[in-house]
PDB file of C-alpha atoms in Angstrom:
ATOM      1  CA  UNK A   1     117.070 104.535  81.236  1.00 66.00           C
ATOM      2  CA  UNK A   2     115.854 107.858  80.094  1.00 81.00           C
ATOM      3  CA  UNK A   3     118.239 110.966  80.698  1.00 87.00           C
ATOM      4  CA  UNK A   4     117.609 114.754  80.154  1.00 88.00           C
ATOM      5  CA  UNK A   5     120.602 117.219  80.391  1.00 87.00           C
ATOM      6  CA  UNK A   6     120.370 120.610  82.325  1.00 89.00           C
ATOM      7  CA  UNK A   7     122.202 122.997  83.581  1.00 87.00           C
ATOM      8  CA  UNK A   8     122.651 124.377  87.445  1.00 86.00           C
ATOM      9  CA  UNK A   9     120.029 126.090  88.745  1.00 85.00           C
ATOM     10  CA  UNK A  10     117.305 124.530  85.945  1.00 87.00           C
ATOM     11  CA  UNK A  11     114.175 123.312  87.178  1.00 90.00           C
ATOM     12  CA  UNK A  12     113.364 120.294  85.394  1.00 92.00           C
ATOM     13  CA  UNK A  13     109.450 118.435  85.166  1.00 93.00           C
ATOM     14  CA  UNK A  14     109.418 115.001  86.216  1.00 93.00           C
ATOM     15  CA  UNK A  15     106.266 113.529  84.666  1.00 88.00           C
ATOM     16  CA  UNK A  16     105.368 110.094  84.966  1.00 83.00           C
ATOM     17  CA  UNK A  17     102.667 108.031  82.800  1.00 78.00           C
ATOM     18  CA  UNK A  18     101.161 105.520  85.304  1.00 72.00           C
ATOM     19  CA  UNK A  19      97.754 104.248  86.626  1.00 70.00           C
ATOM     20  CA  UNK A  20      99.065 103.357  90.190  1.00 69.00           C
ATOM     21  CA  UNK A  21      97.124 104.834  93.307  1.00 85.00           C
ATOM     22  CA  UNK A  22     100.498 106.223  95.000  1.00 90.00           C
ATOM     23  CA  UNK A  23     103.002 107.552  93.953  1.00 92.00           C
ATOM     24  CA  UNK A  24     106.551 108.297  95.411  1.00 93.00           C
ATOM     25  CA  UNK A  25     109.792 109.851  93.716  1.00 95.00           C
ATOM     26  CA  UNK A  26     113.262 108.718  94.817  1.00 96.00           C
ATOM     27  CA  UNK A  27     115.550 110.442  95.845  1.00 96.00           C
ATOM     28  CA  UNK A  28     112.989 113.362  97.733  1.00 93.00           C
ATOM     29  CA  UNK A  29     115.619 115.838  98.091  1.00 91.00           C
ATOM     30  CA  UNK A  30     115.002 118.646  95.650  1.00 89.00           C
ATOM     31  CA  UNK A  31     111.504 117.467  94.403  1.00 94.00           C
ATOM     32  CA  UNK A  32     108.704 119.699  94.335  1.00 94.00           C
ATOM     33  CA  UNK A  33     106.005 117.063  95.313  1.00 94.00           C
ATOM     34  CA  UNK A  34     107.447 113.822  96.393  1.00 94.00           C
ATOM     35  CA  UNK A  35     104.088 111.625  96.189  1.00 93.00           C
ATOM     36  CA  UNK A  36     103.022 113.244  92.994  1.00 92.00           C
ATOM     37  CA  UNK A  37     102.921 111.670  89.377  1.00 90.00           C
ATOM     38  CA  UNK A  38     104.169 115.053  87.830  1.00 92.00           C
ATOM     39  CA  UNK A  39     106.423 117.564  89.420  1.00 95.00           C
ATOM     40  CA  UNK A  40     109.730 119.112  89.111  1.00 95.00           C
ATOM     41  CA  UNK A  41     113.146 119.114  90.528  1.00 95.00           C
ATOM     42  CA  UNK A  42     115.851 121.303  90.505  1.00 92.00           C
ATOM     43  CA  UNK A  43     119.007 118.954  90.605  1.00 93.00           C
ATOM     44  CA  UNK A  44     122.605 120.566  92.246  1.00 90.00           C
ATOM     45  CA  UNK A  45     124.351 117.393  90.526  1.00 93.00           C
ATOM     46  CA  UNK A  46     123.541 114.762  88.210  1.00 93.00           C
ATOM     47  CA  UNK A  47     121.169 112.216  90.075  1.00 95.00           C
ATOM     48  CA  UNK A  48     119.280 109.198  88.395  1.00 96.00           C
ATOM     49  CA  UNK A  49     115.409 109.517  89.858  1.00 96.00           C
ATOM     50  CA  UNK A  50     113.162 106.635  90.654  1.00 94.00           C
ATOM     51  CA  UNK A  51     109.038 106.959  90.715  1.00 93.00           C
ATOM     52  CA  UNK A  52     107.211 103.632  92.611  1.00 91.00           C
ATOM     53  CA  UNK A  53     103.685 103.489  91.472  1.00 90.00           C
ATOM     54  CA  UNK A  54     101.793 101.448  93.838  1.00 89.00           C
ATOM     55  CA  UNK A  55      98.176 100.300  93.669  1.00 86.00           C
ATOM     56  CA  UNK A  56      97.616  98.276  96.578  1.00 80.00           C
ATOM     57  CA  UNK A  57      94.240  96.984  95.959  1.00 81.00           C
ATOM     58  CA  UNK A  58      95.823  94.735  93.724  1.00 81.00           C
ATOM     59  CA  UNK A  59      99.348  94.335  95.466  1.00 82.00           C
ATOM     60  CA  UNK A  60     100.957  95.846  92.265  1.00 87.00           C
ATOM     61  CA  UNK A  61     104.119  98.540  91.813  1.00 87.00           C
ATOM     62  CA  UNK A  62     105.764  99.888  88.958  1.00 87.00           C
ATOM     63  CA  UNK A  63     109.128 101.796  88.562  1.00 89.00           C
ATOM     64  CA  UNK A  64     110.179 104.035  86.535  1.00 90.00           C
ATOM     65  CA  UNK A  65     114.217 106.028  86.338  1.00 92.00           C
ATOM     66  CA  UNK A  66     115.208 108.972  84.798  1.00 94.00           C
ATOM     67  CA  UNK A  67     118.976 110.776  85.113  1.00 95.00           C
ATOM     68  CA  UNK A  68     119.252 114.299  84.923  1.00 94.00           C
ATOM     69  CA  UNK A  69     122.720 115.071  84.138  1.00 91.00           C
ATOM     70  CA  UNK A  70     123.391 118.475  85.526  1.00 92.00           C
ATOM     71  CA  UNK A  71     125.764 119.998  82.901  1.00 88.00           C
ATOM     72  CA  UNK A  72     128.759 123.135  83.242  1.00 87.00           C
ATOM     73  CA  UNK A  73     127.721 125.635  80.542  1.00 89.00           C
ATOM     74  CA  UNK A  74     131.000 128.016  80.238  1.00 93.00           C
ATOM     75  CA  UNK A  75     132.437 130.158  77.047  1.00 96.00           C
ATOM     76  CA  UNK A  76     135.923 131.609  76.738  1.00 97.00           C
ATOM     77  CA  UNK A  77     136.111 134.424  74.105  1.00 98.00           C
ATOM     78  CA  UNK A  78     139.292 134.251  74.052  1.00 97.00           C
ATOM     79  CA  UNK A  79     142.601 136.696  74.889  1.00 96.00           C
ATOM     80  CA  UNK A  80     142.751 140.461  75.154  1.00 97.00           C
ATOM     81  CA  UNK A  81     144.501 141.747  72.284  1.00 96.00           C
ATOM     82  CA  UNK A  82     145.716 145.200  71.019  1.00 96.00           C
ATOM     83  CA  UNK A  83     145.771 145.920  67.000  1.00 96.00           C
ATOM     84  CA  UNK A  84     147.027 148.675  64.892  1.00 94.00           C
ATOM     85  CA  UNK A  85     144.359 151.184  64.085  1.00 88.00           C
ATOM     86  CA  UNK A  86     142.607 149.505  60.208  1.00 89.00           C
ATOM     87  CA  UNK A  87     143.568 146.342  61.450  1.00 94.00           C
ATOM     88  CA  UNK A  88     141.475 143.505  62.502  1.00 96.00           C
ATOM     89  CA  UNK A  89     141.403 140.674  65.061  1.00 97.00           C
ATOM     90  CA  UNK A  90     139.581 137.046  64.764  1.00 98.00           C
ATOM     91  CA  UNK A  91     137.120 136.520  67.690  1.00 98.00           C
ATOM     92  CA  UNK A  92     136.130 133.031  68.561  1.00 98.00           C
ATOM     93  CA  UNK A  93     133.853 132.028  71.606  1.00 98.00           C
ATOM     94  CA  UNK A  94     134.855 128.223  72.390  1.00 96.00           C
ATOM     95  CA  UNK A  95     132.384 126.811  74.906  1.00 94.00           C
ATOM     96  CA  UNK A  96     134.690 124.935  77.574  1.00 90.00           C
ATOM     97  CA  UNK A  97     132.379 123.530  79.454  1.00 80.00           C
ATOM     98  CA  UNK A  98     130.457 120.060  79.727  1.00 81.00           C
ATOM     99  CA  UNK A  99     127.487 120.851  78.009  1.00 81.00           C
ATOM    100  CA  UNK A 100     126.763 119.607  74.384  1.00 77.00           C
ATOM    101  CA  UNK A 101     125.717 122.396  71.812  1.00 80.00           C
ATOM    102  CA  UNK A 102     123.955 123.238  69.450  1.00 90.00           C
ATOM    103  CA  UNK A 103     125.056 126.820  71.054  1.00 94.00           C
ATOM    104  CA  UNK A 104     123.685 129.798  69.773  1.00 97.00           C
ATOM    105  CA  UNK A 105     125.973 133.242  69.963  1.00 98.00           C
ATOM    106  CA  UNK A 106     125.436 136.635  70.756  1.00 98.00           C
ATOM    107  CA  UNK A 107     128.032 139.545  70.716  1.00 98.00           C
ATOM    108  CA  UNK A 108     127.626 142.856  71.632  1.00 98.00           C
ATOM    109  CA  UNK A 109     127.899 145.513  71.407  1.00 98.00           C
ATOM    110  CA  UNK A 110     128.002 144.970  67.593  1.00 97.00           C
ATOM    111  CA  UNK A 111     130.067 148.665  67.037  1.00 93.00           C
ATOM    112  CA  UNK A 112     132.763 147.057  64.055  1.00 96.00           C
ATOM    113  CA  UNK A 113     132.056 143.415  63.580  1.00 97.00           C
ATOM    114  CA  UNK A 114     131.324 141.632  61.169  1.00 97.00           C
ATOM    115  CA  UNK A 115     129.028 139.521  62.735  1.00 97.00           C
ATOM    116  CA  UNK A 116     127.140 139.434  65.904  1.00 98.00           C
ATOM    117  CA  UNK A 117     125.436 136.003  66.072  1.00 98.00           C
ATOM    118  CA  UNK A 118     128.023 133.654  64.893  1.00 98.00           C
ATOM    119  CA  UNK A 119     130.591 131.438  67.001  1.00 98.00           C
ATOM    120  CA  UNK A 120     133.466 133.650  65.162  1.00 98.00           C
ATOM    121  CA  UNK A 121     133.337 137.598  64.315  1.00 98.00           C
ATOM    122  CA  UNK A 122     135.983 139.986  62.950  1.00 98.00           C
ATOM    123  CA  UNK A 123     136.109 143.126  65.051  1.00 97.00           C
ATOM    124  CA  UNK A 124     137.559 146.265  63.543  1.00 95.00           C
ATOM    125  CA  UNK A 125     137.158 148.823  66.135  1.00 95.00           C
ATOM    126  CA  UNK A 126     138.380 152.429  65.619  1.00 93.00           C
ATOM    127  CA  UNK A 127     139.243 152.847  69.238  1.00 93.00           C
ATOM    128  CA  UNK A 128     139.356 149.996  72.030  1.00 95.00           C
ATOM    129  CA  UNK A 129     136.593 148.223  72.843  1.00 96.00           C
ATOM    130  CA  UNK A 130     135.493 145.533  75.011  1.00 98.00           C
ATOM    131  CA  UNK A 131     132.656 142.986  73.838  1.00 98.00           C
ATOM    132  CA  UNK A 132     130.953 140.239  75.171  1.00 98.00           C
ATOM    133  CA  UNK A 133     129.889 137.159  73.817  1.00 98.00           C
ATOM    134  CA  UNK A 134     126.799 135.237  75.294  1.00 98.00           C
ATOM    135  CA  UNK A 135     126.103 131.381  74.316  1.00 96.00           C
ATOM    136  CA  UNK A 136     123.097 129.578  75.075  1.00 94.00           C
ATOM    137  CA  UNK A 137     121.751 125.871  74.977  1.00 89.00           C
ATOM    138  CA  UNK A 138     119.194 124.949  73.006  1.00 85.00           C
ATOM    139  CA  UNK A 139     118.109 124.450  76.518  1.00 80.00           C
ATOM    140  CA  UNK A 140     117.840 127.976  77.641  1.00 85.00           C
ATOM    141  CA  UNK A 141     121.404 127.788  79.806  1.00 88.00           C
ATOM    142  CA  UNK A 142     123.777 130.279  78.949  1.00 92.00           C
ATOM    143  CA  UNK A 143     127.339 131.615  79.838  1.00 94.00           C
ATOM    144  CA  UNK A 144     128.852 135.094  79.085  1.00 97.00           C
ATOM    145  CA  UNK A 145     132.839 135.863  78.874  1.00 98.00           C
ATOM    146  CA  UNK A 146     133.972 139.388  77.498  1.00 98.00           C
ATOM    147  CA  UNK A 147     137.452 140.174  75.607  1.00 98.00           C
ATOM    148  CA  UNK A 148     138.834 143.413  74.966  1.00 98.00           C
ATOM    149  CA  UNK A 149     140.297 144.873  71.649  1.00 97.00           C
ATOM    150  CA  UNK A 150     142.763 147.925  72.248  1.00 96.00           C
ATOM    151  CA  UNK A 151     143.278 149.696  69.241  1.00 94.00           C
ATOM    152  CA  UNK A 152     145.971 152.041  68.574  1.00 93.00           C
ATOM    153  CA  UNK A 153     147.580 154.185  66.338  1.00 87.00           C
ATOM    154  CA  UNK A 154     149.682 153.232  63.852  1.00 79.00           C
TER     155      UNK A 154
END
């Protein structure tokens, strides 16, 4: 069957291509519009979703499935760390959760790396500093960890 992956708290469209009469999504919990042929659904866990398309002048149904796989989107940018004042430390965000990437990466603030929208950045910082590094989905779900960089003199 057809699948889509989210992540919690996404509100997904369920649109179905049908020419029943009625129409009835399965299970109702979480749907928007039960007896509608499009609407959405905003799934707490992964849950495989049936649409009957009946058109009882001529005794017919259809049915349709779809899971939406409700996915943990989580980064780690890794350990606190102090350095010696012209040194340098690696940062890497590793996404630990269940979601599949592509990932896009954002750290900030940008003061002394080397670059702000890659999966790994060199930070050189002058004095310590704590950044953050946000990833998001091609999806739109994203997850935010921060790491600090204590720099002192050498």
């Amino acid at each position: 069957p057809p699948s889509y992956t989210t992540c919690f708290g996404s509100t997904v469209p369920l649109n179905g291509t049908s020419s029943g009469v009625t129409y009835t999504w399965s299970p109702a919990a979480g749907v928007s519009s039960v007896n509608s042929l499009n609407t959405s659904v905003k799934p707490s866990a992964t849950t495989t979703y049936t649409l009957m398309a009946t058109n009882a002048s001529y005794s017919c149904t259809a049915k349709d499935v779809i899971t939406i796989t409700v996915a943990n989107v989580s980064v780690d940018a890794g350990t606190s760390s102090t350095i010696t004042c012209g040194n340098s430390k690696t940062l890497t965000a590793t996404p630990t959760g269940t979601f599949v990437g592509p990932y896009t990466y954002n750290w900030s603030p940008t003061v002394a790396l080397t670059s702000s929208t890659t999966q790994t950045t060199v930070a050189n910082p002058q004095t310590t500093q704590m950044y953050y590094v946000t990833m998001t989905t091609a999806n739109g779900c994203s997850a935010t960890d921060s790491v600090k960089v204590t720099s002192t003199e050498p």
